Short mmCIF file of C-alpha atoms in Angstrom, two decimals:
data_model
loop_
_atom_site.label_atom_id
_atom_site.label_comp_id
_atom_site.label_asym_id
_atom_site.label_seq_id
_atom_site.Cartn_x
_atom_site.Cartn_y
_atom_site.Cartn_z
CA UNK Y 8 -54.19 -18.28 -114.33
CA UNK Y 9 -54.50 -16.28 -111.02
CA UNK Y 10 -55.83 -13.75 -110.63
CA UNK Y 11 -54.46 -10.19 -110.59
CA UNK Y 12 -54.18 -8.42 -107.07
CA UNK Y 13 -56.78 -5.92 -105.81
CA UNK Y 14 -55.61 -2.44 -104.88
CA UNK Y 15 -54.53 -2.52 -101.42
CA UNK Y 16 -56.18 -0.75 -99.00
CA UNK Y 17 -55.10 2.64 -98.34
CA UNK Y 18 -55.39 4.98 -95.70
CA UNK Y 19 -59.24 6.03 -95.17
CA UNK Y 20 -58.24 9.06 -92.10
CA UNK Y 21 -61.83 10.57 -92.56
CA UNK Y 22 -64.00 7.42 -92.48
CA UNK Y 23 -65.34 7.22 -96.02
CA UNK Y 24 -68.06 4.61 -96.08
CA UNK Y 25 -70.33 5.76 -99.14
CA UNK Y 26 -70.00 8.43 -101.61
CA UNK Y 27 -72.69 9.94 -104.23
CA UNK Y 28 -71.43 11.25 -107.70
CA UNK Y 29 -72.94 13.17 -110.27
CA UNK Y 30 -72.16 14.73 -113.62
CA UNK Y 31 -73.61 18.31 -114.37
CA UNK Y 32 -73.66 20.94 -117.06
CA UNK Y 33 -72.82 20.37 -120.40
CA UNK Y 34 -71.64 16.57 -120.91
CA UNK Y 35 -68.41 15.73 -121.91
CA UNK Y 36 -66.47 12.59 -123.65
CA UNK Y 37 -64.86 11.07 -121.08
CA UNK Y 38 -67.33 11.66 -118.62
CA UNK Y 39 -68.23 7.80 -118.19
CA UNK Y 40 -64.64 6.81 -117.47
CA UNK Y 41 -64.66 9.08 -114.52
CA UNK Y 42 -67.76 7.45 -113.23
CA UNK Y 43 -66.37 3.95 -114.03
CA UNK Y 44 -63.35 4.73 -112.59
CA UNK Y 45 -64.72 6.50 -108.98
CA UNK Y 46 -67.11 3.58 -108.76
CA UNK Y 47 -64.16 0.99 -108.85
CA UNK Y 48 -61.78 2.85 -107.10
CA UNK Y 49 -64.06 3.30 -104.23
CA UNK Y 50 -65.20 -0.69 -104.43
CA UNK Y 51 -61.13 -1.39 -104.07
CA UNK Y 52 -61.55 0.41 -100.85
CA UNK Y 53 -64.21 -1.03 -99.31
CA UNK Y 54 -66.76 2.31 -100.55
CA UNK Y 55 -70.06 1.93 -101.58
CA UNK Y 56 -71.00 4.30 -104.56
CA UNK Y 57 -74.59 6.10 -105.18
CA UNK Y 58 -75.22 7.28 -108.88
CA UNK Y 59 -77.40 10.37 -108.46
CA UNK Y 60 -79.18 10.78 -112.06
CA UNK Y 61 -79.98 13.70 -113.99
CA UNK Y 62 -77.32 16.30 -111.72
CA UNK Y 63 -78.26 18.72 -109.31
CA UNK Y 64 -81.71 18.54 -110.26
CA UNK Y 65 -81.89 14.85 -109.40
CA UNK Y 66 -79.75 15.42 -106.02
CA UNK Y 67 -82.80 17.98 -105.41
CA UNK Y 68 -85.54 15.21 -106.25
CA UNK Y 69 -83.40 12.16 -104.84
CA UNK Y 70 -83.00 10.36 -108.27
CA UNK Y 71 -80.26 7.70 -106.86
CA UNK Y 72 -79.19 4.63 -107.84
CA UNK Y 73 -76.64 2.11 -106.33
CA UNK Y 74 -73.15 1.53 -108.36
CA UNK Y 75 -71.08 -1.41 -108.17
CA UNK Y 76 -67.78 -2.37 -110.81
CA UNK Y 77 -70.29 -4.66 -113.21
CA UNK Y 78 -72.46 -1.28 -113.47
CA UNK Y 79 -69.49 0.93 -114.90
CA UNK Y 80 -68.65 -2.43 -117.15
CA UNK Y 81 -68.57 -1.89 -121.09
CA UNK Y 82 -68.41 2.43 -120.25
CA UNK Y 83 -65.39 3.76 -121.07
CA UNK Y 84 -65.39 4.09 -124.23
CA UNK Y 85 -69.39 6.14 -124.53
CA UNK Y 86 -69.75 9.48 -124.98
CA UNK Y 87 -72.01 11.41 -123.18
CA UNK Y 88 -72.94 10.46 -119.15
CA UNK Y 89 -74.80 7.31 -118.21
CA UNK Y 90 -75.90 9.35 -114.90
CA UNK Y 91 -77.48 11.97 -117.52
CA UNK Y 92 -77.05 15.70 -117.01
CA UNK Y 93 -79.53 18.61 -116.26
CA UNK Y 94 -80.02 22.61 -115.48
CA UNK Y 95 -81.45 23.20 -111.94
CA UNK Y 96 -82.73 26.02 -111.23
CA UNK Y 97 -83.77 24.79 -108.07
CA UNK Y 98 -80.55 24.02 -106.90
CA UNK Y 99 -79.50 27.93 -107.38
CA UNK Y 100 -82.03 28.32 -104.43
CA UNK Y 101 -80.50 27.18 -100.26
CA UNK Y 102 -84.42 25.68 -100.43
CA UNK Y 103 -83.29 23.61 -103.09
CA UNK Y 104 -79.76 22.60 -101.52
CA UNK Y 105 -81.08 22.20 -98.45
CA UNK Y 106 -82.95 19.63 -99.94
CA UNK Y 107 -80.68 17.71 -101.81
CA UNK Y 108 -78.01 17.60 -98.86
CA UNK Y 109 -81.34 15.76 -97.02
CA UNK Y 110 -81.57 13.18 -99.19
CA UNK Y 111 -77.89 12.56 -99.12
CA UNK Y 112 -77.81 12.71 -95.26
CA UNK Y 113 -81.00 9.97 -95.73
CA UNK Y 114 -78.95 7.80 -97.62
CA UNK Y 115 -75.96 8.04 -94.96
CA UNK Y 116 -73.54 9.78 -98.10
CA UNK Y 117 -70.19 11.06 -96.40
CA UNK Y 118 -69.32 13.02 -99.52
CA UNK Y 119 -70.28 13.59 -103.08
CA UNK Y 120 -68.17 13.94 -106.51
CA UNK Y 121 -69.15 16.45 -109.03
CA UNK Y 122 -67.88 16.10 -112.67
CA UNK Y 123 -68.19 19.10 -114.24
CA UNK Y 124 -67.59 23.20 -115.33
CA UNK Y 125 -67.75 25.94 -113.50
CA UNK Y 126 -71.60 26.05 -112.89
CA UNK Y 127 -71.38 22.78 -111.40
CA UNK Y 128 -68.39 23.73 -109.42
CA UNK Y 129 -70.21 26.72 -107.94
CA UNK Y 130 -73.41 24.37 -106.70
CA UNK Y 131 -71.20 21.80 -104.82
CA UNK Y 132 -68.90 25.10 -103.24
CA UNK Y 133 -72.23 26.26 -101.95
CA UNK Y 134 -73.44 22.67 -101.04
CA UNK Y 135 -70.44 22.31 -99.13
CA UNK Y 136 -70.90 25.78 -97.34
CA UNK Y 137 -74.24 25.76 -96.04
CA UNK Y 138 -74.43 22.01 -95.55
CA UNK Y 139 -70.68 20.36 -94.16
CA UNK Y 140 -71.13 18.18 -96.85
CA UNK Y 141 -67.28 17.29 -98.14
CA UNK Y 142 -66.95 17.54 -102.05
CA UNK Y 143 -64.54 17.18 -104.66
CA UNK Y 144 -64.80 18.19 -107.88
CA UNK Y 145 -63.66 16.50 -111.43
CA UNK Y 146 -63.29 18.74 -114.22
CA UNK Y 147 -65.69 18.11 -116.90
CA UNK Y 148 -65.76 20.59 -120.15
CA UNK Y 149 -65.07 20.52 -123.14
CA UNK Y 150 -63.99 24.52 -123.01
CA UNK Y 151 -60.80 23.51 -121.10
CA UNK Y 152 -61.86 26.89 -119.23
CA UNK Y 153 -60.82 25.72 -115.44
CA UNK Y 154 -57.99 27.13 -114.02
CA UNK Y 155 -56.10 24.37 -111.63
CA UNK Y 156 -55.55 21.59 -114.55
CA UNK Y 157 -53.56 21.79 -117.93
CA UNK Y 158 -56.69 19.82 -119.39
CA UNK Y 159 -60.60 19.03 -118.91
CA UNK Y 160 -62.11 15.83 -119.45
CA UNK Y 161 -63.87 15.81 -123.06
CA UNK Y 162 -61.20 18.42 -124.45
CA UNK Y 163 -58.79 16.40 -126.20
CA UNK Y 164 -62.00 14.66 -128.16
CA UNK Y 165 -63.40 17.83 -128.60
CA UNK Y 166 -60.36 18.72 -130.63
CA UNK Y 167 -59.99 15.91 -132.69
CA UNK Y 168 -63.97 16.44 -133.80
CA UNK Y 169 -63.47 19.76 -134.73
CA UNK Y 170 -60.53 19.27 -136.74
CA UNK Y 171 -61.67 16.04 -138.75
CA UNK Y 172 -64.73 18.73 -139.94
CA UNK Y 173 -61.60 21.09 -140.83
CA UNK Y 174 -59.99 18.85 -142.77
CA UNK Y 175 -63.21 17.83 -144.82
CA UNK Y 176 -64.33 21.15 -144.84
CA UNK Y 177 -60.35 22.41 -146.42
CA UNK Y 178 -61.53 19.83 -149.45
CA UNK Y 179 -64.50 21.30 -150.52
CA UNK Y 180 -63.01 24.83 -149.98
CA UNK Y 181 -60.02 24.14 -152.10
CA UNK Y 182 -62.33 22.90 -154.55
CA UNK Y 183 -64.31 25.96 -154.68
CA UNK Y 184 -61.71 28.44 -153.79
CA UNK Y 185 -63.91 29.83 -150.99
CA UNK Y 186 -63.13 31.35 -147.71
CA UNK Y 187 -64.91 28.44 -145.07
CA UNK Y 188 -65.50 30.27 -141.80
CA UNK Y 189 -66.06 27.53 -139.42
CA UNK Y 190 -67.10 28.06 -135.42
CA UNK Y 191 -65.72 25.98 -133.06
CA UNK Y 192 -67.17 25.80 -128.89
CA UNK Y 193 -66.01 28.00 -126.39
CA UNK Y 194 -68.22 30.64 -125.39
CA UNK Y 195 -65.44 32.29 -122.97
CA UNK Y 196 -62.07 30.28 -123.86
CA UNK Y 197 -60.43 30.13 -127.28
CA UNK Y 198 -58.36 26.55 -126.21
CA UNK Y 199 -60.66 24.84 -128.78
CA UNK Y 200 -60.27 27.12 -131.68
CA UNK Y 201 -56.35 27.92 -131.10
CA UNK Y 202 -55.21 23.82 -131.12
CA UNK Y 203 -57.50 23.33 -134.05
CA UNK Y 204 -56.32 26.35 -135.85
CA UNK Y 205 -52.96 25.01 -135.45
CA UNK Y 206 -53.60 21.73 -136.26
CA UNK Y 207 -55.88 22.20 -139.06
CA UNK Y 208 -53.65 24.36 -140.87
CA UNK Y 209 -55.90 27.45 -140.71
CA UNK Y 210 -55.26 31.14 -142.18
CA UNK Y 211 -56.45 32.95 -139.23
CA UNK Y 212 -58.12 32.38 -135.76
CA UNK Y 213 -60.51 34.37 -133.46
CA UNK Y 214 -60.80 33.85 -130.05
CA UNK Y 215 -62.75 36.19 -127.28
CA UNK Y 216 -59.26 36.48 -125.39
CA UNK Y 217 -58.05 39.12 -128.31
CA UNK Y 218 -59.85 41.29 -130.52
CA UNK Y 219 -58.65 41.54 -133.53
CA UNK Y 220 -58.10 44.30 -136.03
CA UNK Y 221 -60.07 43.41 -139.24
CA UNK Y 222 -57.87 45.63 -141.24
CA UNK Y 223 -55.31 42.98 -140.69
CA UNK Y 224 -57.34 40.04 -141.11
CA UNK Y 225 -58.98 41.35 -144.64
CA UNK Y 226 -55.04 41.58 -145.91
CA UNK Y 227 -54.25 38.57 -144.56
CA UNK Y 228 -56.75 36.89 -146.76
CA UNK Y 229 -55.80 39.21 -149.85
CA UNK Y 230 -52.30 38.34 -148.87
CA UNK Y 231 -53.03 33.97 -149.21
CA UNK Y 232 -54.83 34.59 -152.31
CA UNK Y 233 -52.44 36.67 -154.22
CA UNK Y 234 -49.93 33.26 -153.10
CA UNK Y 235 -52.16 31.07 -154.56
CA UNK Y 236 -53.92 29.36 -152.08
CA UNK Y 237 -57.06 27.75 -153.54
CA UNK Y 238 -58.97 28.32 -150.21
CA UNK Y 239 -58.78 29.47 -146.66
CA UNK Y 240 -59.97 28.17 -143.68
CA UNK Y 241 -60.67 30.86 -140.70
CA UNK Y 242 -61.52 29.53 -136.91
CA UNK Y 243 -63.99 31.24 -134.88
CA UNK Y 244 -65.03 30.81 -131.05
CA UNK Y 245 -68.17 31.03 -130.66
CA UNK Y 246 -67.54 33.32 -128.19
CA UNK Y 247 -66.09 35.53 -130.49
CA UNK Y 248 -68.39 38.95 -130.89
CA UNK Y 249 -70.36 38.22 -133.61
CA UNK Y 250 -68.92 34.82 -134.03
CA UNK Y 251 -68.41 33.05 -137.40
CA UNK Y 252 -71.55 35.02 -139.36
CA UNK Y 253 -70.09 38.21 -138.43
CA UNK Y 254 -66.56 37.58 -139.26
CA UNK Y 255 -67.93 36.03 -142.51
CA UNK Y 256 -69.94 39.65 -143.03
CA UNK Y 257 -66.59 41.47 -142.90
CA UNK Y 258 -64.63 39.65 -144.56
CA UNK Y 259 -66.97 39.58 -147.86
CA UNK Y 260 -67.68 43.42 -147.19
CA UNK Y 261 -63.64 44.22 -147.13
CA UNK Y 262 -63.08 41.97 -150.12
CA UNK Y 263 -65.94 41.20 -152.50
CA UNK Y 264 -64.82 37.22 -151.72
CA UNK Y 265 -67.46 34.51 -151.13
CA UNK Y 266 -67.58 33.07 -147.88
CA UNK Y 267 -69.09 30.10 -146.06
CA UNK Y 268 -69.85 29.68 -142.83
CA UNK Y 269 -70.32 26.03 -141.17
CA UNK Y 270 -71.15 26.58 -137.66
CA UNK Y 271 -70.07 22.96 -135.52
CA UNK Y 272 -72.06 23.28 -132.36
CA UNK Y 273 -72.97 20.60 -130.43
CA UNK Y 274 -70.90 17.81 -132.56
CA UNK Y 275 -68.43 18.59 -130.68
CA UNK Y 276 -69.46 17.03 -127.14
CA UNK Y 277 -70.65 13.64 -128.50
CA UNK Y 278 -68.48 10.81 -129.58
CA UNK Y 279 -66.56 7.97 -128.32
CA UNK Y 280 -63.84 9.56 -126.17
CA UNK Y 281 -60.38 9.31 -127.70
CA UNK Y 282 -57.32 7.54 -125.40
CA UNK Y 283 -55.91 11.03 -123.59
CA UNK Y 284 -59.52 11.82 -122.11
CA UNK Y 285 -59.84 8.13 -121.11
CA UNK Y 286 -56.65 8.26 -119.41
CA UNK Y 287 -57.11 11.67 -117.66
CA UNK Y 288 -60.66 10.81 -116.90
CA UNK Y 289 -59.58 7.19 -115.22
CA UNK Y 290 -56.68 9.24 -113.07
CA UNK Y 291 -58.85 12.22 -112.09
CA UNK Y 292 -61.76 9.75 -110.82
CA UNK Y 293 -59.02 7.44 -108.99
CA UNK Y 294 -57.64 10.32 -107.36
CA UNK Y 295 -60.45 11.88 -106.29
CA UNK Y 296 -61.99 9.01 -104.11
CA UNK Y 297 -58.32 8.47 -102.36
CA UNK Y 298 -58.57 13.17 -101.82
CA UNK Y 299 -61.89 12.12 -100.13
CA UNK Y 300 -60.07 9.18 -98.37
CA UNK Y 301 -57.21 11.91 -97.13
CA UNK Y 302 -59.69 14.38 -95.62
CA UNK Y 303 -59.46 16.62 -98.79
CA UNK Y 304 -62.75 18.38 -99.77
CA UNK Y 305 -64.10 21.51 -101.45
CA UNK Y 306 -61.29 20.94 -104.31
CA UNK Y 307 -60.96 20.32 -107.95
CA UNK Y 308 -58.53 17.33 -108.70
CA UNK Y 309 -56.30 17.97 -111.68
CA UNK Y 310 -53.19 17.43 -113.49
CA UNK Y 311 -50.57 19.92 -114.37
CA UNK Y 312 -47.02 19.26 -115.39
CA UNK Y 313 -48.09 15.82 -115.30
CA UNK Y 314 -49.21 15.62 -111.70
CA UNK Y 315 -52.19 15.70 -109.84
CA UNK Y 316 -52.87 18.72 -108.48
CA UNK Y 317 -56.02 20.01 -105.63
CA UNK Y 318 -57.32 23.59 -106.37
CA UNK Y 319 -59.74 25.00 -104.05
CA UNK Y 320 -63.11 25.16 -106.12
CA UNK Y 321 -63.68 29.03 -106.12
CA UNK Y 322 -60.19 29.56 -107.66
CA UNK Y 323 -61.17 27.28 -110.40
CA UNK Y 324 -63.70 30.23 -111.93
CA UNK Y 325 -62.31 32.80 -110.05
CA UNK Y 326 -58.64 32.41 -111.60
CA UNK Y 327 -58.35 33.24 -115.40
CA UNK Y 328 -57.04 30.42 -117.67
CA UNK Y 329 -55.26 31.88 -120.73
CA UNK Y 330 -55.05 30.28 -123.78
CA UNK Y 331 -51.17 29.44 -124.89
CA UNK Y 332 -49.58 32.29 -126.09
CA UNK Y 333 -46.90 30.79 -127.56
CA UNK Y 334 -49.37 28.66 -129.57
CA UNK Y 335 -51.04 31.15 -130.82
CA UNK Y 336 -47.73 33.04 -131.99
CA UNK Y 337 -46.93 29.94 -133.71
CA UNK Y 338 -50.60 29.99 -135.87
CA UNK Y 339 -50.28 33.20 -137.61
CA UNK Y 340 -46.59 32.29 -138.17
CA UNK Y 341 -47.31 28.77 -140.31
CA UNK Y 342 -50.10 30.93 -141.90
CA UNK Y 343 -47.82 32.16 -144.21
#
């Protein structure tokens, strides 16, 4: 059997020889096939990859390590980052960036990929600034909080974690007939708790893009019990005010019920990433290496309406992402 052709070479305009990428902030499923797939695409093309461990704190200290295709073999299906993640403080500092973009220079880096939120986003802007150094930026989050892409690497597994504690969590309710309030990640973005609201078939979901009146919320709940529902499930983001222990304060307060609260947290980043992060992951880390290839830099690669899509990195934080409203509509309508 032959074998299967390479890539062909593409166009390399800028003179890409070597590239550095890193993962920062909180880590995301899906975060590994973007590394796995950068490190090959770049290989196709004749570009020699540098791992730099631990984030921006290990671009400050010069934690590197050379990766080739057999190094990003047996990764795409792990959770978490095999480059590890890390705060730097450091790197909020032009000491400390001054610093890292010398030990890039030192290992003759053209340009470097960052996989990550907004706080990563906002080091390699100012990396890129002060230093000439081209970067391009994946988005890693969970929050699906970036505005330039439909969807973040880790979300989609994110989701599906959330809602298989739903579902077990709906059993024990309906067992009990109690009220489970259950919070769900997203300290500014409500994407999380909306889809799994939705999907989970939830009475009622709180997100910090709308405040909501409790009035309302306490009948709501009066409302599914007087139609026989054996339990309700309520969604919180944790960026909610007060989150899911205040919400579960009011609603026993309004209506003498007894409430649970089960509080997710940091489930929800870990896991084996399911097939649509893999897949965005593997396209965002392709097309990134051929942006750097182009001449493209201080952008965030995405996809939306199915195609990849270059935002400039301060309108990925600077530009508010709302949550669906149609979506939401459509939860307190199958609430019923």
């Amino acid at each position: 059997m032959t074998d299967l052709p390479h890539c062909p070479p593409q166009p390399n305009p800028a003179n890409i020889r070597r590239v550095a990428v890193l993962t920062s902030g909180g880590d995301a499923p899906g975060m590994n096939a973007a590394i796995r797939a950068v490190v090959r695409t770049a290989t196709s093309q004749g570009i020699e990859v540098i791992g730099v461990r631990r984030g921006f704190s290990g671009l400050h200290r010069g934690d590197f390590v050379t990766l080739g295709p057999r190094d990003v073999a047996n990764t795409i299906q792990r959770g978490g980052t095999i480059l590890l993640s890390a705060r730097s403080h450091t790197w909020r500092t032009p000491e400390g960036r001054a610093r890292g973009a010398r030990h890039l220079h030192a290992h003759d880096v053209d340009a470097l990929i960052v996989i990550g939120g907004d706080g990563s986003f906002h080091g390699a802007h100012y990396l890129q600034e002060e230093h000439n150094i081209p970067v391009i930026g994946l988005p890693g989050t969970i929050d699906n909080d970036l505005y330039g892409t439909d969807h973040t690497i880790g979300y989609f597994t994110a989701v599906e974690t959330a809602l298989d504690a739903v579902d077990k969590l709906r059993d024990t309710g309906a067992s009990h007939e109690r009220i489970f309030v259950i919070e769900v990640m997203g300290r500014h973005a409500g994407h999380i708790a909306l889809d799994v609201a939705v999907a989970g078939g939830a009475e009622e979901v709180f997100i910090p893009e709308d405040a909501k009146d409790m009035d309302s919320v306490l009948e709501t709940v009066r409302s599914s019990v007087k139609r026989g529902k054996l339990g309700s499930i309520i969604i919180v983001a944790e960026g909610y005010p007060g989150g899911a222990q205040g919400v579960a304060a009011a609603i026993e307060q309004g209506t003498g019920m007894e409430t649970r609260v089960s509080i997710l947290g940091h489930i929800q980043r870990g896991g084996t990433p399911v097939s649509s992060d893999r897949v965005l992951a593997s396209r965002l880390g392709e097309a990134a290496v051929y942006a750097l290839m182009e001449g493209r830099k201080g952008v965030m690669v995405g996809r939306q309406n199915h195609e990849t899509s270059f935002t400039p990195l301060p309108e990925t934080w600077e530009q508010r992402k709302d949550v669906s409203r149609d979506l939401y509509r459509c939860a307190r309508t199958l609430s019923i």
